[in-house]
Coordinates of C-alpha atoms in Angstrom, one line a residue:
M8 CA 108.3 105.9 121.1
A9 CA 105.9 107.8 123.4
G10 CA 107.7 111.0 122.4
I11 CA 107.2 110.3 118.7
L12 CA 103.5 109.6 119.2
A13 CA 103.1 112.7 121.3
W14 CA 104.8 114.8 118.6
F15 CA 102.6 113.2 115.8
W16 CA 99.3 113.7 117.7
N17 CA 100.2 117.3 118.7
E18 CA 96.9 119.1 119.3
R19 CA 98.2 122.3 117.8
F20 CA 98.6 120.5 114.4
W21 CA 95.4 118.5 114.4
L22 CA 92.9 120.7 116.2
P23 CA 91.8 124.4 116.4
H24 CA 93.4 126.4 119.2
N25 CA 90.3 126.1 121.5
V26 CA 89.9 122.3 121.1
T27 CA 91.8 119.5 122.8
W28 CA 91.8 115.8 122.4
A29 CA 90.1 115.6 125.8
D30 CA 87.1 117.4 124.3
L31 CA 86.8 114.6 121.7
K32 CA 86.9 111.7 124.1
N33 CA 84.0 109.3 124.0
T34 CA 81.4 109.7 126.7
E35 CA 78.2 108.0 127.6
E36 CA 76.3 110.8 125.9
A37 CA 78.3 111.1 122.7
T38 CA 80.8 109.1 120.6
F39 CA 83.5 110.9 118.5
P40 CA 85.8 109.6 115.8
Q41 CA 88.9 108.0 117.1
A42 CA 92.0 107.4 115.0
E43 CA 92.2 103.7 116.1
D44 CA 88.8 103.1 114.4
L45 CA 90.6 103.3 111.1
Y46 CA 92.6 100.2 111.7
L47 CA 89.5 98.2 110.9
A48 CA 89.9 99.3 107.3
F49 CA 92.8 96.9 106.6
P50 CA 91.1 93.6 107.3
L51 CA 87.9 94.9 105.7
A52 CA 89.9 95.9 102.5
F53 CA 91.0 92.3 102.2
C54 CA 87.4 91.1 102.7
I55 CA 86.2 93.5 100.0
F56 CA 88.8 92.1 97.6
M57 CA 87.7 88.6 98.3
V58 CA 84.0 89.6 97.8
R59 CA 85.0 91.1 94.5
L60 CA 86.6 87.8 93.3
I61 CA 83.5 85.9 94.3
F62 CA 81.2 88.5 92.7
E63 CA 83.1 88.5 89.4
R64 CA 83.2 84.7 89.3
F65 CA 79.7 83.8 90.2
I66 CA 77.6 86.9 89.4
A67 CA 79.3 89.1 86.8
K68 CA 80.7 86.3 84.6
P69 CA 77.3 84.5 84.2
C70 CA 75.7 87.9 83.4
A71 CA 78.4 88.6 80.7
I72 CA 77.9 85.1 79.2
A73 CA 74.1 85.7 79.1
L74 CA 74.8 88.9 77.1
N75 CA 77.0 86.9 74.7
I76 CA 80.2 88.5 75.8
Q77 CA 83.0 86.1 75.0
A78 CA 86.3 85.5 76.7
N79 CA 88.2 86.0 73.5
G80 CA 91.3 88.0 74.0
P81 CA 93.1 90.1 71.4
Q82 CA 94.5 88.6 68.3
I83 CA 97.6 86.5 68.9
A84 CA 100.7 87.7 67.0
P85 CA 102.2 84.9 64.7
P86 CA 105.3 83.3 66.2
N87 CA 108.5 84.9 65.1
A88 CA 111.7 84.2 67.0
I89 CA 113.6 87.3 65.8
L90 CA 110.7 89.8 66.6
E91 CA 110.0 88.0 69.9
K92 CA 113.6 88.5 71.0
V93 CA 113.5 92.2 70.1
F94 CA 110.2 92.6 71.9
T95 CA 111.3 90.8 75.1
A96 CA 115.0 91.9 75.3
I97 CA 115.3 95.2 73.6
T98 CA 112.1 97.3 73.1
K99 CA 108.3 97.0 72.7
H100 CA 108.2 100.1 70.7
P101 CA 110.9 99.9 68.0
D102 CA 111.9 103.2 66.3
E103 CA 112.0 103.8 62.6
K104 CA 115.7 102.8 62.2
R105 CA 115.2 99.4 63.9
L106 CA 112.0 98.8 61.9
E107 CA 113.9 99.3 58.7
G108 CA 116.6 96.9 59.8
L109 CA 114.1 94.2 60.8
S110 CA 112.3 94.7 57.5
K111 CA 115.5 93.9 55.6
Q112 CA 116.4 91.0 57.9
L113 CA 112.9 89.4 57.6
D114 CA 112.0 90.5 54.1
W115 CA 108.8 92.0 55.6
D116 CA 107.4 95.4 54.9
V117 CA 107.6 97.9 57.7
R118 CA 103.8 98.1 58.1
S119 CA 103.6 94.4 58.8
I120 CA 106.3 94.6 61.5
Q121 CA 104.6 97.5 63.1
R122 CA 101.4 95.5 63.1
W123 CA 103.1 92.5 64.7
F124 CA 104.4 94.7 67.5
R125 CA 100.9 96.1 68.1
Q126 CA 99.4 92.7 68.2
R127 CA 102.2 91.4 70.5
R128 CA 101.6 94.3 72.9
N129 CA 97.9 93.8 72.9
Q130 CA 98.3 90.1 73.4
E131 CA 98.8 90.7 77.1
K132 CA 95.6 92.7 77.4
P133 CA 92.6 91.3 79.1
S134 CA 89.5 90.0 77.3
T135 CA 86.2 91.8 77.0
L136 CA 84.7 89.4 79.5
T137 CA 87.3 90.2 82.1
R138 CA 86.8 94.0 81.6
F139 CA 83.0 93.5 81.8
C140 CA 83.3 91.7 85.1
E141 CA 85.5 94.4 86.6
S142 CA 83.1 97.2 85.5
M143 CA 80.1 95.3 86.9
W144 CA 81.8 95.0 90.2
R145 CA 82.7 98.7 90.4
F146 CA 79.2 99.6 89.2
S147 CA 77.5 97.6 91.9
F148 CA 79.8 99.0 94.6
Y149 CA 79.5 102.6 93.5
L150 CA 75.7 102.3 93.2
Y151 CA 75.4 100.8 96.6
V152 CA 77.7 103.2 98.4
F153 CA 76.2 106.3 96.6
T154 CA 72.7 105.3 97.6
Y155 CA 73.8 104.7 101.2
G156 CA 75.6 108.1 101.2
V157 CA 72.6 110.0 99.9
R158 CA 70.3 108.4 102.5
F159 CA 72.8 109.3 105.2
L160 CA 73.1 112.9 104.0
K161 CA 69.3 113.3 104.0
K162 CA 69.3 112.4 107.7
V163 CA 72.1 114.6 108.9
G164 CA 71.3 117.7 106.8
S165 CA 74.2 119.8 108.4
L166 CA 77.9 120.0 107.6
K167 CA 79.1 120.8 111.2
I168 CA 82.5 119.8 112.4
F169 CA 83.3 118.3 115.8
Y170 CA 79.9 116.6 115.8
P171 CA 79.2 113.3 117.6
L172 CA 79.8 110.2 115.5
T173 CA 76.8 108.1 114.4
T174 CA 76.8 104.4 113.6
D175 CA 75.8 105.2 110.0
L176 CA 78.7 107.7 109.5
H177 CA 81.2 105.3 111.1
Y178 CA 80.1 102.4 108.7
Y179 CA 80.1 104.7 105.7
Y180 CA 83.6 106.0 106.3
I181 CA 85.2 102.7 107.1
L182 CA 83.6 101.1 104.0
E183 CA 84.8 103.9 101.7
L184 CA 88.3 103.8 103.2
S185 CA 88.5 100.0 102.9
F186 CA 87.4 100.2 99.3
Y187 CA 90.1 102.7 98.4
W188 CA 92.7 100.6 100.2
S189 CA 91.6 97.6 98.2
L190 CA 91.9 99.6 95.0
M191 CA 95.4 100.7 96.0
F192 CA 96.6 97.1 95.9
S193 CA 94.3 95.6 93.3
Q194 CA 95.2 98.2 90.7
F195 CA 98.6 96.5 90.3
T196 CA 96.7 93.3 89.1
D197 CA 93.8 95.1 87.4
I198 CA 93.6 96.2 83.8
K199 CA 96.5 98.6 83.2
R200 CA 95.5 102.0 81.7
K201 CA 97.2 105.0 80.4
D202 CA 96.3 107.1 83.5
F203 CA 97.7 104.5 86.0
G204 CA 99.8 107.1 87.7
I205 CA 97.0 109.6 87.9
M206 CA 94.6 107.0 89.4
F207 CA 97.3 105.9 91.9
L208 CA 97.6 109.5 93.0
H209 CA 93.8 109.8 93.2
H210 CA 93.5 106.7 95.4
L211 CA 96.4 108.0 97.6
V212 CA 94.8 111.4 98.0
S213 CA 91.4 109.8 98.7
I214 CA 92.9 107.7 101.5
F215 CA 94.6 110.7 103.1
L216 CA 91.4 112.8 102.8
I217 CA 89.2 110.2 104.4
T218 CA 91.8 109.7 107.2
F219 CA 92.3 113.4 107.8
S220 CA 88.6 114.3 107.8
Y221 CA 87.8 111.4 110.2
V222 CA 90.5 112.2 112.7
N223 CA 89.7 115.9 112.5
N224 CA 86.0 115.1 113.0
M225 CA 85.2 116.7 109.7
A226 CA 83.4 113.5 108.6
R227 CA 80.2 115.2 107.5
V228 CA 82.0 117.4 105.0
G229 CA 84.0 114.3 104.0
T230 CA 80.7 112.4 103.5
L231 CA 79.5 115.0 101.0
V232 CA 82.8 114.9 99.1
L233 CA 82.6 111.2 98.8
C234 CA 79.0 111.1 97.8
L235 CA 79.5 113.8 95.1
H236 CA 82.4 111.9 93.6
D237 CA 80.6 108.5 93.7
S238 CA 77.6 110.0 91.9
A239 CA 79.1 109.8 88.4
D240 CA 81.2 106.7 88.8
A241 CA 78.3 104.3 88.6
L242 CA 77.2 105.9 85.3
L243 CA 80.7 105.5 83.8
E244 CA 80.9 101.8 84.7
A245 CA 77.3 101.3 83.4
A246 CA 78.4 102.9 80.1
K247 CA 81.4 100.6 79.9
M248 CA 79.2 97.6 80.4
A249 CA 76.9 98.7 77.7
N250 CA 79.9 99.2 75.4
Y251 CA 81.3 95.7 76.1
A252 CA 77.8 94.2 75.5
K253 CA 77.6 96.3 72.2
F254 CA 74.4 98.1 73.3
Q255 CA 75.5 101.2 71.3
K256 CA 72.6 103.6 71.9
M257 CA 72.5 102.8 75.6
C258 CA 76.3 103.4 75.8
D259 CA 75.9 106.8 74.1
L260 CA 73.1 107.8 76.5
L261 CA 74.9 106.6 79.6
F262 CA 78.0 108.4 78.6
L263 CA 76.1 111.6 78.0
M264 CA 74.5 111.3 81.5
F265 CA 77.9 110.5 83.0
A266 CA 79.4 113.6 81.4
M267 CA 76.6 115.9 82.6
V268 CA 76.7 114.5 86.2
F269 CA 80.5 114.5 86.3
I270 CA 80.9 118.1 85.2
T271 CA 78.0 119.4 87.3
T272 CA 79.1 117.8 90.5
R273 CA 82.9 118.1 90.2
L274 CA 83.2 121.5 88.4
G275 CA 80.0 123.0 89.9
I276 CA 78.8 121.7 93.2
F277 CA 82.2 120.6 94.6
P278 CA 84.1 123.9 94.2
L279 CA 81.1 126.3 94.7
W280 CA 79.6 124.6 97.7
V281 CA 82.1 122.2 99.3
L282 CA 85.3 124.1 98.8
N283 CA 83.6 127.3 99.7
T284 CA 82.5 125.8 103.0
T285 CA 85.9 124.2 103.8
L286 CA 88.0 127.2 102.7
F287 CA 86.0 130.3 103.7
E288 CA 83.1 129.4 106.0
S289 CA 85.2 127.1 108.2
W290 CA 87.9 129.9 108.3
E291 CA 85.3 132.2 110.0
I292 CA 84.1 129.4 112.3
V293 CA 87.2 127.7 113.6
G294 CA 90.0 129.6 111.9
P295 CA 93.0 128.0 110.0
Y296 CA 95.3 125.5 111.8
P297 CA 98.0 123.2 110.3
S298 CA 95.8 120.1 109.6
W299 CA 93.1 122.5 108.2
W300 CA 95.6 123.6 105.6
V301 CA 96.6 120.0 104.7
F302 CA 92.9 119.0 104.4
N303 CA 92.1 121.9 102.1
L304 CA 95.2 121.4 100.0
L305 CA 94.2 117.8 99.4
L306 CA 90.8 119.0 98.4
L307 CA 92.3 121.4 95.9
L308 CA 94.5 118.6 94.5
V309 CA 91.3 116.5 94.0
Q310 CA 89.8 119.5 92.2
G311 CA 92.9 119.6 89.9
L312 CA 92.3 115.9 89.1
N313 CA 88.6 116.7 88.4
C314 CA 89.7 119.4 85.9
F315 CA 92.0 117.0 84.2
W316 CA 89.4 114.3 83.8
S317 CA 86.8 116.9 82.7
Y318 CA 89.2 117.9 80.0
L319 CA 89.3 114.2 78.8
I320 CA 85.5 113.9 78.9
V321 CA 85.0 117.1 76.9
K322 CA 87.7 115.9 74.4
I323 CA 85.7 112.6 73.9
A324 CA 82.5 114.6 73.6
C325 CA 84.0 116.8 70.9
K326 CA 85.2 113.8 69.0
A327 CA 81.7 112.3 69.3
V328 CA 80.1 115.4 67.8
S329 CA 82.6 115.5 64.9
R330 CA 82.3 111.8 64.2
G331 CA 78.7 111.2 65.2
K332 CA 79.6 108.7 67.8
V333 CA 81.3 108.3 71.2
S334 CA 84.9 107.6 70.3
K335 CA 87.5 105.6 72.2
D336 CA 88.2 106.7 75.7
D337 CA 91.6 108.5 76.0
R338 CA 92.2 106.3 79.1
S339 CA 91.9 103.2 77.0
D340 CA 93.9 100.1 77.8
I341 CA 93.9 99.1 74.1
E342 CA 96.1 100.5 71.4
S343 CA 94.0 101.3 68.4
S344 CA 95.1 102.0 64.8
S345 CA 93.4 103.5 61.8
D346 CA 91.7 101.4 59.2
D347 CA 94.3 102.1 56.6
E348 CA 97.1 101.1 58.9
D349 CA 95.4 97.7 59.5
S350 CA 94.7 96.9 55.9
E351 CA 97.3 95.0 53.9
P352 CA 98.7 96.9 50.9
P353 CA 98.1 95.0 47.7
G354 CA 100.9 92.8 46.4
K355 CA 102.4 92.2 49.8
N356 CA 102.8 88.8 51.4
P357 CA 100.2 88.4 54.2
H358 CA 102.7 87.8 57.0
T359 CA 100.1 88.9 59.6
A360 CA 96.3 88.6 59.7
T361 CA 94.5 91.6 60.9
T362 CA 90.9 90.6 61.1
T363 CA 89.3 88.5 63.8
N364 CA 85.6 87.7 63.7
G365 CA 85.1 90.5 61.2
T366 CA 86.6 93.1 63.5
S367 CA 89.2 95.3 62.0
G368 CA 92.0 96.4 64.3
T369 CA 95.1 95.2 66.0
N370 CA 93.0 93.6 68.7
G371 CA 90.4 91.0 68.3
Y372 CA 88.0 92.6 70.7
L373 CA 88.1 96.2 69.7
L374 CA 84.4 97.2 69.4
T375 CA 83.3 98.8 66.2
G376 CA 80.0 100.2 67.4
S377 CA 79.1 103.8 68.0
C378 CA 80.2 103.7 71.6
S379 CA 83.8 102.6 71.9
M380 CA 85.2 103.6 75.3
D381 CA 87.4 100.8 76.4
D382 CA 88.4 102.4 79.6

């Protein structure tokens, strides 16, 4: 076991050629990041998850109710034993051939069967109230941690590596790492979205980056990376809350602010300042070494994810310009359908109802306002 640990913590992998672990030992004059500090993130991640449950139950939910956000879920598909058996045992997305067979068997038109399957899929989706509570929790955390990060960066002012650890930096790093660990586990119970795999990769890369930068004593650069990426997240969650509360103009404004901040920080400041520092300036100062390559490759992977999400944001913005409103987020957890799909053709038997509280769509809580980004 000792041999494995010695191999894993090999100085030539983790540190530049002129630095040893002995140089980074804590002394009376200075404290440096130690790998064992990160163990604290696991119990703290559990505590953050519990705080979230309490926050959503006793703070976010009353706020949602005060804004007249109801706990109504999507429209329930009418009971049908044959379609239910196909849905649970065969497929949730029947092809054209199967739809035609079911149409003859039930004497339903194909459109009604398609609508039933959409309603049945959406039946398992969370209510607007649940989504509002989740967004309010994330908004509160992102706003707090971003504010704390900005205050910390103002005090340090420099992006040196191998710099003594401060109490503020230690707290900030452990809090961020704990939050991402809590997201790693809670995303399996949270609202499922189309980019579940991308978000899982993002959380995994974030955890590796935080861990690598802390162990390598590149925590100041890591702090800037975290702060830049937190800057737009609070605005996105605020836009979602405005959407769920049907504050349409506020939603549009917040989304515009989010898009501007996101693209400026992640396609401008991050590559031109942070990546330039970690790739080129640090090369001249300490030179490349194995963990340096890993750290920078992870940063480049994050930049790739930033480009992907920027593409989605620009796509939504283009739709907004063409339609005169912010359209549905491409990461939406709700399946939408066009108005003509959800309208019953004349002369057909109304096997399924498609309107709930005056809302057209396959889901009873699909918002119809100018901002519809059910993320």
